[in-house]
CSV table of C-alpha atoms in Angstrom, one decimal:
chain,number,residue,atom,x,y,z
A,1,ALA,CA,124.6,38.7,121.2
A,2,LEU,CA,123.6,42.3,121.9
A,3,ALA,CA,120.0,41.3,121.7
A,4,VAL,CA,120.6,38.5,124.2
A,5,VAL,CA,122.3,40.9,126.6
A,6,GLN,CA,119.6,43.5,126.2
A,7,GLY,CA,116.9,40.8,126.8
A,8,GLY,CA,118.7,39.7,130.0
A,9,CYS,CA,118.9,43.3,131.2
A,10,ASP,CA,115.2,43.8,130.6
A,11,ARG,CA,114.4,40.6,132.5
A,12,ALA,CA,116.6,41.7,135.4
A,13,LEU,CA,114.9,45.1,135.6
A,14,SER,CA,111.4,43.7,135.2
A,15,ILE,CA,111.6,42.0,138.6
A,16,TRP,CA,110.9,45.4,140.2
A,17,GLU,CA,107.9,46.0,138.0
A,18,GLN,CA,105.3,44.6,140.4
A,19,TRP,CA,102.9,45.9,143.0
A,20,ASP,CA,103.2,49.7,143.2
A,21,GLY,CA,106.2,49.6,140.9
A,22,TRP,CA,103.9,48.7,138.0
A,23,HIS,CA,101.8,51.8,138.6
A,24,TYR,CA,104.8,54.1,138.8
A,25,VAL,CA,106.0,52.9,135.4
A,26,ARG,CA,102.6,53.6,133.9
A,27,LEU,CA,102.4,57.0,135.6
A,28,VAL,CA,105.8,58.0,134.2
A,29,GLU,CA,104.9,56.9,130.7
A,30,LEU,CA,101.2,58.0,130.6
A,31,GLY,CA,101.0,60.8,133.1
A,32,TYR,CA,98.3,61.3,135.7
A,33,ASP,CA,95.9,62.4,133.0
A,34,GLY,CA,96.5,59.4,130.7
A,35,TYR,CA,96.7,56.5,133.2
A,36,LEU,CA,93.1,55.5,133.8
A,37,GLU,CA,91.3,52.5,135.2
A,38,ASP,CA,87.6,52.1,134.7
A,39,GLY,CA,87.7,55.7,133.3
A,40,GLN,CA,88.9,57.1,136.6
A,41,HIS,CA,92.2,58.8,137.7
A,42,LEU,CA,92.6,56.2,140.5
A,43,PHE,CA,96.3,56.8,140.6
A,44,LEU,CA,96.1,60.3,141.9
A,45,VAL,CA,96.7,58.6,145.3
A,46,PHE,CA,100.4,58.3,144.3
A,47,PHE,CA,102.3,61.4,145.2
A,48,PRO,CA,104.1,63.1,142.2
A,49,LEU,CA,107.7,63.9,143.0
A,50,TYR,CA,109.1,60.5,142.3
A,51,VAL,CA,107.1,60.4,139.0
A,52,TRP,CA,108.4,63.8,138.0
A,53,LEU,CA,112.0,63.0,138.8
A,54,THR,CA,111.9,59.7,137.0
A,55,ARG,CA,110.4,61.4,133.9
A,56,LEU,CA,113.3,63.8,133.9
A,57,VAL,CA,115.9,61.1,134.1
A,58,ARG,CA,114.0,59.2,131.4
A,59,LEU,CA,114.7,62.0,129.0
A,60,ALA,CA,118.4,61.0,129.1
A,61,VAL,CA,118.2,57.3,129.8
A,62,GLY,CA,115.2,56.3,127.7
A,63,ASN,CA,114.1,53.2,129.6
A,64,THR,CA,111.4,54.0,132.2
A,65,LEU,CA,112.2,51.3,134.7
A,66,LEU,CA,115.9,51.9,134.6
A,67,SER,CA,115.3,55.6,135.1
A,68,GLY,CA,113.2,55.0,138.2
A,69,LEU,CA,115.8,52.6,139.6
A,70,LEU,CA,118.5,55.2,139.0
A,71,VAL,CA,116.4,57.8,140.9
A,72,SER,CA,116.0,55.3,143.8
A,73,TRP,CA,119.7,54.4,143.9
A,74,LEU,CA,120.9,58.0,143.8
A,75,CYS,CA,118.4,59.1,146.4
A,76,PHE,CA,119.4,56.2,148.7
A,77,ALA,CA,123.1,57.2,148.4
A,78,GLY,CA,122.2,60.8,149.2
A,79,GLY,CA,120.0,59.8,152.0
A,80,CYS,CA,122.8,57.7,153.6
A,81,VAL,CA,125.1,60.7,153.6
A,82,TYR,CA,122.5,62.9,155.4
A,83,PHE,CA,121.5,60.2,157.8
A,84,TYR,CA,125.1,59.4,158.7
A,85,ARG,CA,125.9,63.1,159.2
A,86,LEU,CA,122.9,63.6,161.4
A,87,GLY,CA,123.8,60.5,163.4
A,88,CYS,CA,127.4,61.7,163.8
A,89,LEU,CA,126.3,65.2,164.9
A,90,GLU,CA,123.8,63.8,167.5
A,91,TYR,CA,125.3,60.6,168.7
A,92,GLY,CA,128.9,60.2,167.4
A,93,ARG,CA,130.4,58.1,164.6
A,94,GLY,CA,130.0,54.7,166.2
A,95,THR,CA,126.3,55.1,166.8
A,96,ALA,CA,125.8,56.6,163.3
A,97,ARG,CA,127.5,53.6,161.7
A,98,ARG,CA,125.4,51.1,163.6
A,99,ALA,CA,122.2,53.1,162.8
A,100,LEU,CA,123.1,53.0,159.1
A,101,LEU,CA,123.9,49.3,159.3
A,102,PHE,CA,120.5,48.5,160.9
A,103,LEU,CA,118.7,50.7,158.4
A,104,SER,CA,120.4,49.0,155.4
A,105,LEU,CA,119.7,45.5,156.8
A,106,PHE,CA,116.1,46.2,157.8
A,107,PRO,CA,114.1,43.3,156.3
A,108,TYR,CA,112.2,45.7,154.0
A,109,ALA,CA,115.2,47.9,153.1
A,110,PHE,CA,115.4,46.3,149.6
A,111,PHE,CA,112.5,48.6,148.6
A,112,PHE,CA,115.1,51.4,148.7
A,113,GLY,CA,116.5,49.9,145.5
A,114,GLY,CA,113.2,49.3,143.7
A,115,MET,CA,110.7,51.3,141.6
A,116,MET,CA,109.2,52.8,144.7
A,117,THR,CA,109.3,56.1,146.6
A,118,GLU,CA,111.1,54.8,149.6
A,119,SER,CA,114.6,56.1,148.7
A,120,LEU,CA,113.2,59.5,147.8
A,121,PHE,CA,111.3,59.6,151.1
A,122,PHE,CA,114.5,58.5,152.9
A,123,LEU,CA,116.6,61.3,151.3
A,124,THR,CA,114.1,64.2,151.8
A,125,PRO,CA,113.3,63.7,155.6
A,126,ALA,CA,117.0,62.8,156.3
A,127,ALA,CA,118.1,66.0,154.7
A,128,GLY,CA,115.3,68.0,156.4
A,129,LEU,CA,116.1,66.6,159.8
A,130,TRP,CA,119.8,67.4,159.3
A,131,HIS,CA,119.1,71.0,158.5
A,132,ILE,CA,116.6,71.3,161.3
A,133,ARG,CA,119.2,70.0,163.7
A,134,ARG,CA,121.7,72.6,162.4
A,135,HIS,CA,119.0,75.3,162.6
A,136,GLN,CA,119.2,76.0,158.9
A,137,TRP,CA,115.4,76.7,158.7
A,138,GLY,CA,115.2,77.7,155.1
A,139,ALA,CA,117.0,74.6,153.8
A,140,ALA,CA,114.9,72.5,156.1
A,141,GLY,CA,111.8,74.0,154.7
A,142,ALA,CA,112.9,73.5,151.1
A,143,TRP,CA,113.5,69.8,151.8
A,144,GLY,CA,110.2,69.7,153.6
A,145,ILE,CA,108.5,70.8,150.4
A,146,LEU,CA,110.1,67.9,148.5
A,147,ALA,CA,109.2,65.5,151.3
A,148,ALA,CA,105.5,66.6,151.2
A,149,LEU,CA,105.5,66.1,147.4
A,150,THR,CA,106.7,62.5,148.0
A,151,ARG,CA,104.4,61.3,150.8
A,152,MET,CA,101.9,62.8,153.2
A,153,HIS,CA,104.4,62.2,156.0
A,154,GLY,CA,106.5,65.0,154.7
A,155,VAL,CA,104.4,67.6,156.7
A,156,LEU,CA,105.6,65.9,159.9
A,157,LEU,CA,108.9,67.8,159.4
A,158,ILE,CA,106.9,70.9,160.6
A,159,GLY,CA,106.5,69.3,164.0
A,160,ALA,CA,110.1,68.2,164.2
A,161,ALA,CA,111.3,71.7,163.3
A,162,ALA,CA,108.9,73.3,165.8
A,163,ALA,CA,110.1,71.0,168.5
A,164,GLU,CA,113.8,71.8,167.8
A,165,LEU,CA,113.2,75.5,167.7
A,166,VAL,CA,111.3,75.5,171.0
A,167,GLN,CA,114.0,73.2,172.6
A,168,SER,CA,116.9,75.3,171.3
A,169,THR,CA,115.4,78.6,172.5
A,170,ARG,CA,114.5,77.0,175.9
A,171,LEU,CA,111.2,78.7,175.5
A,172,PHE,CA,109.4,77.0,178.4
A,173,ALA,CA,112.2,77.9,180.7
A,174,LEU,CA,112.2,81.6,179.9
A,175,ARG,CA,110.5,84.3,182.0
A,176,GLY,CA,109.6,88.0,181.6
A,177,ARG,CA,111.4,89.9,178.9
A,178,GLU,CA,113.4,86.8,177.8
A,179,LEU,CA,110.1,85.0,177.3
A,180,LYS,CA,108.8,87.8,175.0
A,181,GLN,CA,112.1,87.7,173.0
A,182,GLY,CA,111.9,84.0,172.7
A,183,LEU,CA,108.3,84.1,171.5
A,184,ARG,CA,109.2,86.7,168.9
A,185,THR,CA,112.1,84.5,167.7
A,186,VAL,CA,109.8,81.4,167.4
A,187,LEU,CA,106.9,83.3,165.8
A,188,GLY,CA,109.3,84.9,163.3
A,189,LYS,CA,110.4,81.4,162.1
A,190,VAL,CA,106.8,80.1,161.7
A,191,PRO,CA,106.5,81.0,158.0
A,192,VAL,CA,109.7,79.1,157.2
A,193,LEU,CA,108.7,76.2,159.3
A,194,LEU,CA,105.4,75.9,157.4
A,195,LEU,CA,107.1,75.7,154.0
A,196,PRO,CA,106.3,71.9,153.7
A,197,LEU,CA,102.7,72.9,153.3
A,198,LEU,CA,103.6,74.2,149.9
A,199,GLY,CA,104.4,70.6,148.9
A,200,THR,CA,101.0,69.5,150.1
A,201,GLY,CA,99.5,72.4,148.2
A,202,GLY,CA,101.3,71.3,145.0
A,203,TYR,CA,99.8,67.8,145.4
A,204,LEU,CA,96.3,69.3,145.9
A,205,LEU,CA,96.9,71.4,142.8
A,206,LEU,CA,97.7,68.3,140.8
A,207,ASN,CA,94.5,66.7,142.0
A,208,TRP,CA,92.5,69.8,140.9
A,209,SER,CA,94.2,70.0,137.5
A,210,VAL,CA,93.6,66.4,136.7
A,211,ASP,CA,90.2,65.7,138.3
A,212,GLY,CA,88.8,69.2,139.0
A,213,ASN,CA,88.8,68.5,142.8
A,214,PRO,CA,91.8,69.2,145.0
A,215,PHE,CA,90.8,66.4,147.3
A,216,ALA,CA,90.1,63.9,144.6
A,217,PHE,CA,92.6,61.5,146.1
A,218,THR,CA,90.4,61.0,149.2
A,219,ILE,CA,87.7,59.7,146.8
A,220,HIS,CA,90.1,57.4,144.9
A,221,GLN,CA,91.5,56.0,148.2
A,222,GLN,CA,88.2,54.2,148.6
A,223,HIS,CA,89.0,52.1,145.5
A,224,TRP,CA,92.2,51.0,147.3
A,225,SER,CA,90.3,50.4,150.6
A,226,GLN,CA,92.4,53.1,152.1
A,227,GLY,CA,91.6,55.9,154.5
A,228,PHE,CA,92.0,57.1,158.0
A,229,CYS,CA,91.5,54.6,160.8
A,230,TRP,CA,92.1,55.0,164.5
A,231,ILE,CA,95.3,53.2,165.4
A,232,SER,CA,93.5,51.0,168.0
A,233,GLN,CA,91.1,49.8,165.2
A,234,THR,CA,94.0,49.2,162.9
A,235,LEU,CA,95.9,47.1,165.5
A,236,TRP,CA,92.6,45.2,166.2
A,237,TYR,CA,92.1,44.1,162.6
A,238,LEU,CA,95.8,43.4,162.1
A,239,THR,CA,95.7,41.1,165.1
A,240,GLN,CA,92.5,39.4,163.9
A,241,ASN,CA,94.0,38.9,160.4
A,242,ALA,CA,97.2,37.6,161.9
A,243,LEU,CA,95.3,35.0,163.9
A,244,HIS,CA,92.4,34.0,161.6
A,245,TYR,CA,93.0,35.1,158.0
A,246,ALA,CA,92.0,32.2,155.8
A,247,ASN,CA,95.1,32.3,153.5
A,248,THR,CA,98.0,31.0,155.6
A,249,ALA,CA,100.6,32.4,153.1
A,250,VAL,CA,99.1,35.9,153.4
A,251,ARG,CA,99.0,35.6,157.1
A,252,LEU,CA,102.7,34.8,157.2
A,253,GLU,CA,103.8,37.3,154.6
A,254,LEU,CA,101.6,40.3,155.5
A,255,TRP,CA,99.6,40.3,158.6
A,256,ILE,CA,101.8,38.6,161.2
A,257,PRO,CA,104.9,40.8,160.2
A,258,SER,CA,102.7,43.9,160.5
A,259,VAL,CA,101.8,43.0,164.1
A,260,LEU,CA,105.4,42.0,165.0
A,261,LEU,CA,106.8,45.2,163.6
A,262,PHE,CA,104.6,47.2,165.9
A,263,LEU,CA,105.6,45.1,168.9
A,264,VAL,CA,109.2,46.0,168.1
A,265,PHE,CA,108.9,49.6,167.2
A,266,PHE,CA,106.5,50.7,169.9
A,267,PRO,CA,108.7,49.5,172.8
A,268,LEU,CA,111.7,51.0,171.0
A,269,MET,CA,110.0,54.4,170.9
A,270,TRP,CA,108.9,54.1,174.5
A,271,LYS,CA,112.4,53.3,175.6
A,272,ALA,CA,113.7,56.3,173.7
A,273,ARG,CA,111.1,58.8,175.1
A,274,LYS,CA,113.9,60.2,177.3
A,275,GLY,CA,117.5,60.9,176.5
A,276,HIS,CA,116.9,61.8,172.8
A,277,ARG,CA,116.3,65.1,171.1
A,278,SER,CA,112.6,66.1,171.1
A,279,MET,CA,112.6,66.6,167.3
A,280,LEU,CA,113.5,62.9,166.8
A,281,THR,CA,111.2,61.4,169.4
A,282,LEU,CA,108.3,63.5,168.2
A,283,TYR,CA,108.9,62.6,164.6
A,284,ALA,CA,109.3,58.9,165.5
A,285,PHE,CA,106.0,59.0,167.4
A,286,ALA,CA,104.1,60.7,164.6
A,287,CYS,CA,105.5,58.3,161.9
A,288,LEU,CA,104.5,55.2,163.9
A,289,VAL,CA,101.0,56.5,164.6
A,290,LEU,CA,100.4,57.7,161.0
A,291,ASP,CA,101.8,54.5,159.5
A,292,TYR,CA,99.4,52.4,161.7
A,293,SER,CA,96.3,54.6,161.1
A,294,LEU,CA,95.2,53.2,157.8
A,295,SER,CA,92.0,51.4,157.2
A,296,TRP,CA,93.8,48.6,155.2
A,297,LEU,CA,97.5,48.5,156.1
A,298,LEU,CA,99.4,46.4,153.6
A,299,SER,CA,102.9,48.0,153.6
A,300,ALA,CA,103.8,48.5,157.3
A,301,GLY,CA,107.3,47.2,156.8
A,302,ARG,CA,108.0,49.4,153.8
A,303,TYR,CA,106.6,52.5,155.5
A,304,LEU,CA,108.6,51.9,158.7
A,305,SER,CA,111.8,51.6,156.7
A,306,CYS,CA,111.6,55.4,156.4
A,307,ALA,CA,110.9,56.0,160.1
A,308,LEU,CA,114.5,57.1,160.5
A,309,PRO,CA,114.8,58.0,164.3
A,310,PHE,CA,114.0,54.4,165.2
A,311,PHE,CA,117.3,53.2,163.7
A,312,PHE,CA,119.2,55.8,165.9
A,313,PHE,CA,117.3,54.5,168.9
A,314,ALA,CA,118.3,50.9,168.2
A,315,ALA,CA,121.9,51.9,167.6
A,316,CYS,CA,122.0,53.7,171.0
A,317,LEU,CA,120.7,50.6,172.7
A,318,THR,CA,123.6,48.6,171.3
A,319,ARG,CA,126.3,51.1,172.2
A,320,GLY,CA,129.2,49.3,173.7
A,321,ARG,CA,127.6,45.9,173.0
A,322,PRO,CA,129.3,44.5,169.9
A,323,ARG,CA,127.9,41.0,170.3
A,324,LEU,CA,124.4,42.2,170.5
A,325,THR,CA,125.0,44.4,167.5
A,326,ALA,CA,126.3,41.4,165.5
A,327,VAL,CA,123.3,39.2,166.5
A,328,ILE,CA,120.8,41.9,165.5
A,329,ALA,CA,122.6,42.6,162.3
A,330,ALA,CA,122.8,38.9,161.4
A,331,GLY,CA,119.1,38.3,162.2
A,332,MET,CA,118.1,41.3,160.1
A,333,ALA,CA,120.2,40.1,157.2
A,334,VAL,CA,118.5,36.7,157.3
A,335,LEU,CA,115.1,38.3,157.4
A,336,PHE,CA,116.1,40.7,154.6
A,337,ALA,CA,117.1,37.8,152.4
A,338,LEU,CA,113.8,36.0,153.2
A,339,ALA,CA,111.6,39.0,152.5
A,340,LEU,CA,113.4,39.7,149.3
A,341,SER,CA,113.1,36.2,148.0
A,342,VAL,CA,109.3,36.1,148.8
A,343,TYR,CA,108.9,39.5,147.1
A,344,LEU,CA,110.7,38.3,144.0
A,345,ARG,CA,108.5,35.3,143.8
A,346,GLY,CA,105.4,37.5,143.8
A,347,GLY,CA,104.5,37.0,147.5
A,348,GLN,CA,102.5,39.5,149.6
A,349,ILE,CA,105.5,41.7,150.4
A,350,MET,CA,104.5,45.2,149.2
């Protein structure tokens, strides 16, 4: 009976061991040095913090996949706390609750519970933005280091912190002696604001220690058909694939949703360009542009699940409109269930 139960648990966990989840399991078990393909360290393109945390939990749990899922679940719980607190501080409890509802029902939010980095990259920027908003620059920088060890987007917290510092000091409105004092205040905080670069440095050091080249990941990205691409070019090929890609299932599961998501998120950002704190609008803009500046964008929905300000923007638009809130939430729940079912069947949801 115990063997049957154990087998059932293993099968339940194994549904998350697909797409990038498969590679994270191997990285935890074999390390960046030991996980090779065609004799190359192709998996240096995966940032290390999630791997390292899962390896630590595995010391106590034993099972790699379960360890990774525990990291994801705990990080999502912590991220929800910081996200809600930030929303309460900036917009009030009602808006914060709606934002958290929309984020949790976002069609790709199930990745927060999988063997992926989404929950960790939900927690670290949410905590970083919370501390930035409270002008706790040292704590914000520390979380920024962790965010930059999780995903390249982590360095965007530097821009958010700079925007908040400039706005809070009213630097552009100062004159004369007050301007000089304001400049000294801003410049004195620059070393702390730049702390996330230490996380990027740690990632480059990993590349150097494994492959002898701090920028080895840029070479290995070519294997994955990844690299920088102007957002206009990305939108062009996404549209072409959405209209003409030969495999209809892939068009429906991958390319069409990527285009539709941009058509939702860009107007939402444009609508929010006024009336929101600069740190949030700047961070939202940078996230959207960076997410859609890849030469082969396969995970737009998964990436946008961590573009946190957009969920605040949506919550603000539904303030005092309970019926609209219910309609949006219900529609997102249906799409969530549909995307999850396709993912579990091995579809092109990644």
